[in-house]
Protein backbone atom coordinates (compact mmCIF):
# COMPACT_ATOMS: atom_id res chain seq x y z
CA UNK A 1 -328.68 58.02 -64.56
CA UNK A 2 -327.20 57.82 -67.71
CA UNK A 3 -326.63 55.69 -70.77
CA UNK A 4 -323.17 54.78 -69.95
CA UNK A 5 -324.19 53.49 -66.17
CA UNK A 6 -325.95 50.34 -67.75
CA UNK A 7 -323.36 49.63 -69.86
CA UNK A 8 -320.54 49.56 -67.29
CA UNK A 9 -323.01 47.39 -64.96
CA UNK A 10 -322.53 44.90 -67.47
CA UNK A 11 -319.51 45.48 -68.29
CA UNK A 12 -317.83 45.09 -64.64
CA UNK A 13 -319.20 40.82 -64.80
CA UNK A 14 -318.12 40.66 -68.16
CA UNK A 15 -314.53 41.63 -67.38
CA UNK A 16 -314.35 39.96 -64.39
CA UNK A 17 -315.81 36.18 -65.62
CA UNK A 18 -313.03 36.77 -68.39
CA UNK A 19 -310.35 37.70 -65.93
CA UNK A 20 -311.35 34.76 -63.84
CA UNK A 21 -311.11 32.63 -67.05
CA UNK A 22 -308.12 33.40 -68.15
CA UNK A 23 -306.51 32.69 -64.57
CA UNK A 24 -307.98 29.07 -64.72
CA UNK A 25 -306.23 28.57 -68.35
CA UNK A 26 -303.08 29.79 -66.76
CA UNK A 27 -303.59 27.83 -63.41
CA UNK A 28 -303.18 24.64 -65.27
CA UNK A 29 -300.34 24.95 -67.00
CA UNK A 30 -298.53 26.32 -64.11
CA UNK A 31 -299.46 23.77 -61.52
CA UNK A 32 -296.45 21.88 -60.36
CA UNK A 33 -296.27 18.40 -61.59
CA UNK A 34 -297.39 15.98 -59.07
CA UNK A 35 -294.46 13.02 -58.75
CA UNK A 36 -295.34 9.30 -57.28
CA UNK A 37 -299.22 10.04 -57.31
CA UNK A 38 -302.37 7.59 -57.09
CA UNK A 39 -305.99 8.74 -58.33
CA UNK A 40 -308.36 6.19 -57.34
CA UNK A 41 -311.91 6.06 -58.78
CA UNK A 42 -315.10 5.00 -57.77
CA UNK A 43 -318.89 3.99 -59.00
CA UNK A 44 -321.76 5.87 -58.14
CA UNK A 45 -322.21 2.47 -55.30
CA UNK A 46 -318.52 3.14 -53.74
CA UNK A 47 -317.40 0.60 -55.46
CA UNK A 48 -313.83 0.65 -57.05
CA UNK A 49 -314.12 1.54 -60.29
CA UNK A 50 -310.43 2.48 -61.55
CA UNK A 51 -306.92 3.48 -60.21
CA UNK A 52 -304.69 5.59 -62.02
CA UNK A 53 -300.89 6.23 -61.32
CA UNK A 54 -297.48 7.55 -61.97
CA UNK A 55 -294.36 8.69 -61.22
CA UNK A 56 -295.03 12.07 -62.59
CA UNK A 57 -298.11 14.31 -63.70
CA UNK A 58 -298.23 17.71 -65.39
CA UNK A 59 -300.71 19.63 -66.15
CA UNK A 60 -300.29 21.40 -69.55
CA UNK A 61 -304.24 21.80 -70.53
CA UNK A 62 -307.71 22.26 -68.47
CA UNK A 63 -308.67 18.58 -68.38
CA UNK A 64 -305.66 16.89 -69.25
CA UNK A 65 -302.68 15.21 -67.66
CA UNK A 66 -299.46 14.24 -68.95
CA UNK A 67 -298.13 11.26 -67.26
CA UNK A 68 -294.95 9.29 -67.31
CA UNK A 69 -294.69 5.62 -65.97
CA UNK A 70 -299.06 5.32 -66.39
CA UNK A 71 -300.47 2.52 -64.16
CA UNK A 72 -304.06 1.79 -64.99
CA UNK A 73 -305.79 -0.23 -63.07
CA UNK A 74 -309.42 -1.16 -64.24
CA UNK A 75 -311.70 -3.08 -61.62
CA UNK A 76 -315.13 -4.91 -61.69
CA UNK A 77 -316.95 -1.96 -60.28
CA UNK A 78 -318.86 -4.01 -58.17
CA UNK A 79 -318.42 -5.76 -54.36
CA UNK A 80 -315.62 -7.92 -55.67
CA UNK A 81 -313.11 -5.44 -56.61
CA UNK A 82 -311.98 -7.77 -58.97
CA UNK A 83 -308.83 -6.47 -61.52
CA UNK A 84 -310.12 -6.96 -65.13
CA UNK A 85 -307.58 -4.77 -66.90
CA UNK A 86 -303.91 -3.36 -66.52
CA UNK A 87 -302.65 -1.02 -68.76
CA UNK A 88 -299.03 0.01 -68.65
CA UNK A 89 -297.48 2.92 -70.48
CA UNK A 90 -294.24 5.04 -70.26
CA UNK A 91 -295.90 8.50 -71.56
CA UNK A 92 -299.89 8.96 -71.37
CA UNK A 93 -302.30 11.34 -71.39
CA UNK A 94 -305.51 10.91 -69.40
CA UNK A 95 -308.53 13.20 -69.63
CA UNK A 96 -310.44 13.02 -66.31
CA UNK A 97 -313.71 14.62 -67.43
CA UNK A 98 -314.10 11.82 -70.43
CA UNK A 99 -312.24 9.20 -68.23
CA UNK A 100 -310.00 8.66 -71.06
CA UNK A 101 -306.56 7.51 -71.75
CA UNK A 102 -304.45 7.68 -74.63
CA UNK A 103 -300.97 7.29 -75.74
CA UNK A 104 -298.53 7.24 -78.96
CA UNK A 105 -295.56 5.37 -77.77
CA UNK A 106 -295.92 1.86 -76.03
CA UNK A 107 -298.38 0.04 -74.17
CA UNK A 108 -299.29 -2.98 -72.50
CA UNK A 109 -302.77 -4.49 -71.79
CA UNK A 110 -302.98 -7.50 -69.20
CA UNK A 111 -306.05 -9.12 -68.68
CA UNK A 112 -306.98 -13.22 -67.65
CA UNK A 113 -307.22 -14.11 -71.10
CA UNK A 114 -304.86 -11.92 -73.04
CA UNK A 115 -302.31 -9.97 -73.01
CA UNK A 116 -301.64 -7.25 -75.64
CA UNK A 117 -298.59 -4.45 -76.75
CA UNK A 118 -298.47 -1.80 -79.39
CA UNK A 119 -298.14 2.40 -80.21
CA UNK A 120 -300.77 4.48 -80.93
CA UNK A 121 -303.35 3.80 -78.00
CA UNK A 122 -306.42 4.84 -76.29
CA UNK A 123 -308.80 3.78 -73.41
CA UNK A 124 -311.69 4.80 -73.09
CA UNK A 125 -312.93 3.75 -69.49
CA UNK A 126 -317.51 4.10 -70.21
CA UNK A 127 -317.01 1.06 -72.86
CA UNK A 128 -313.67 -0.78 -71.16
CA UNK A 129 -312.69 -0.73 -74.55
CA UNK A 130 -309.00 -0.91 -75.75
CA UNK A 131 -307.32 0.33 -78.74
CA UNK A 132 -304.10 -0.04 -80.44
CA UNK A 133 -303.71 0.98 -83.93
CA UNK A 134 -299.80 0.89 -84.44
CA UNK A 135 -297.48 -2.34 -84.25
CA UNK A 136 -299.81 -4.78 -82.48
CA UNK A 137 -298.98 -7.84 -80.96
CA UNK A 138 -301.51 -9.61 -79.26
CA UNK A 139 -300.72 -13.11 -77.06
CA UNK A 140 -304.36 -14.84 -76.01
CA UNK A 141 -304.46 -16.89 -72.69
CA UNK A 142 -307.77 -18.32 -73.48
CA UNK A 143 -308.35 -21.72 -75.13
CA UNK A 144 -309.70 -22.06 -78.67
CA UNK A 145 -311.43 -24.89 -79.40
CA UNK A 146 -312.25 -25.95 -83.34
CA UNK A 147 -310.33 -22.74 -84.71
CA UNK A 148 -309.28 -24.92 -87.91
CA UNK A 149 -313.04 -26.23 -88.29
């Protein structure tokens, strides 16, 4: 055997994990965009957890979507299903593996007690927290009792 035989027995992996790589990277950016789609998610329970939609979807990284006309459901996560959140945005991108949304151009939050618009957005769906950093406008549905105490 000689010295060279080792080598190219780790060599033949090595080449083809990086060939196998570099497919995946390409795969994603040339997956057709997916039009009128629905991604529904769910707790560990079954339980309805979120709903994400579109009109259209492209893929132009590994774990991230580009979506036009976002519809963002956000639900109890428990038995009663119940809608806490909708967030509404003409251009989005969501990031699956960190269930994470995020925008720079307009959005709208609807909830029970508020309702909320501005640029320069993110969700991030572990927390159920909300962000808007740019142009905020914020109408609240709720009552406030002794504010001017």
């Amino acid at each position: 055997m000689s010295h060279a035989e080792p080598v190219k027995r780790l060599l033949r992996p090595l080449c083809l994990f990086a060939c196998c790589g570099f497919t995946g990277a390409v795969a994603a950016e040339t997956l057709a965009p997916a039009i009128n789609w629905v991604a529904p998610l769910f707790t560990k329970d079954n339980f309805r957890s979120m709903t994400v939609r579109g009109a259209r979807a492209s893929f132009p990284a590994n774990n991230e979507v580009a979506v036009l006309d976002l519809s963002l459901t956000v639900f109890s996560g428990d038995a009663t299903s119940k809608v806490e959140t909708v967030i509404l945005a003409s251009t989005a991108t969501f990031l699956p593996r960190e269930s994470l949304a995020r925008g720079e151009t307009g959005v709208r939050v609807i909830r029970d007690d508020l309702e909320a618009a501005g640029d320069h957005w993110s969700y991030h769906h572990a927390q159920k927290k909300v962000s808007l950093t740019g142009r905020v406008r914020i109408v609240f549905n709720a009552e406030f009792t002794n504010l001017l105490k």
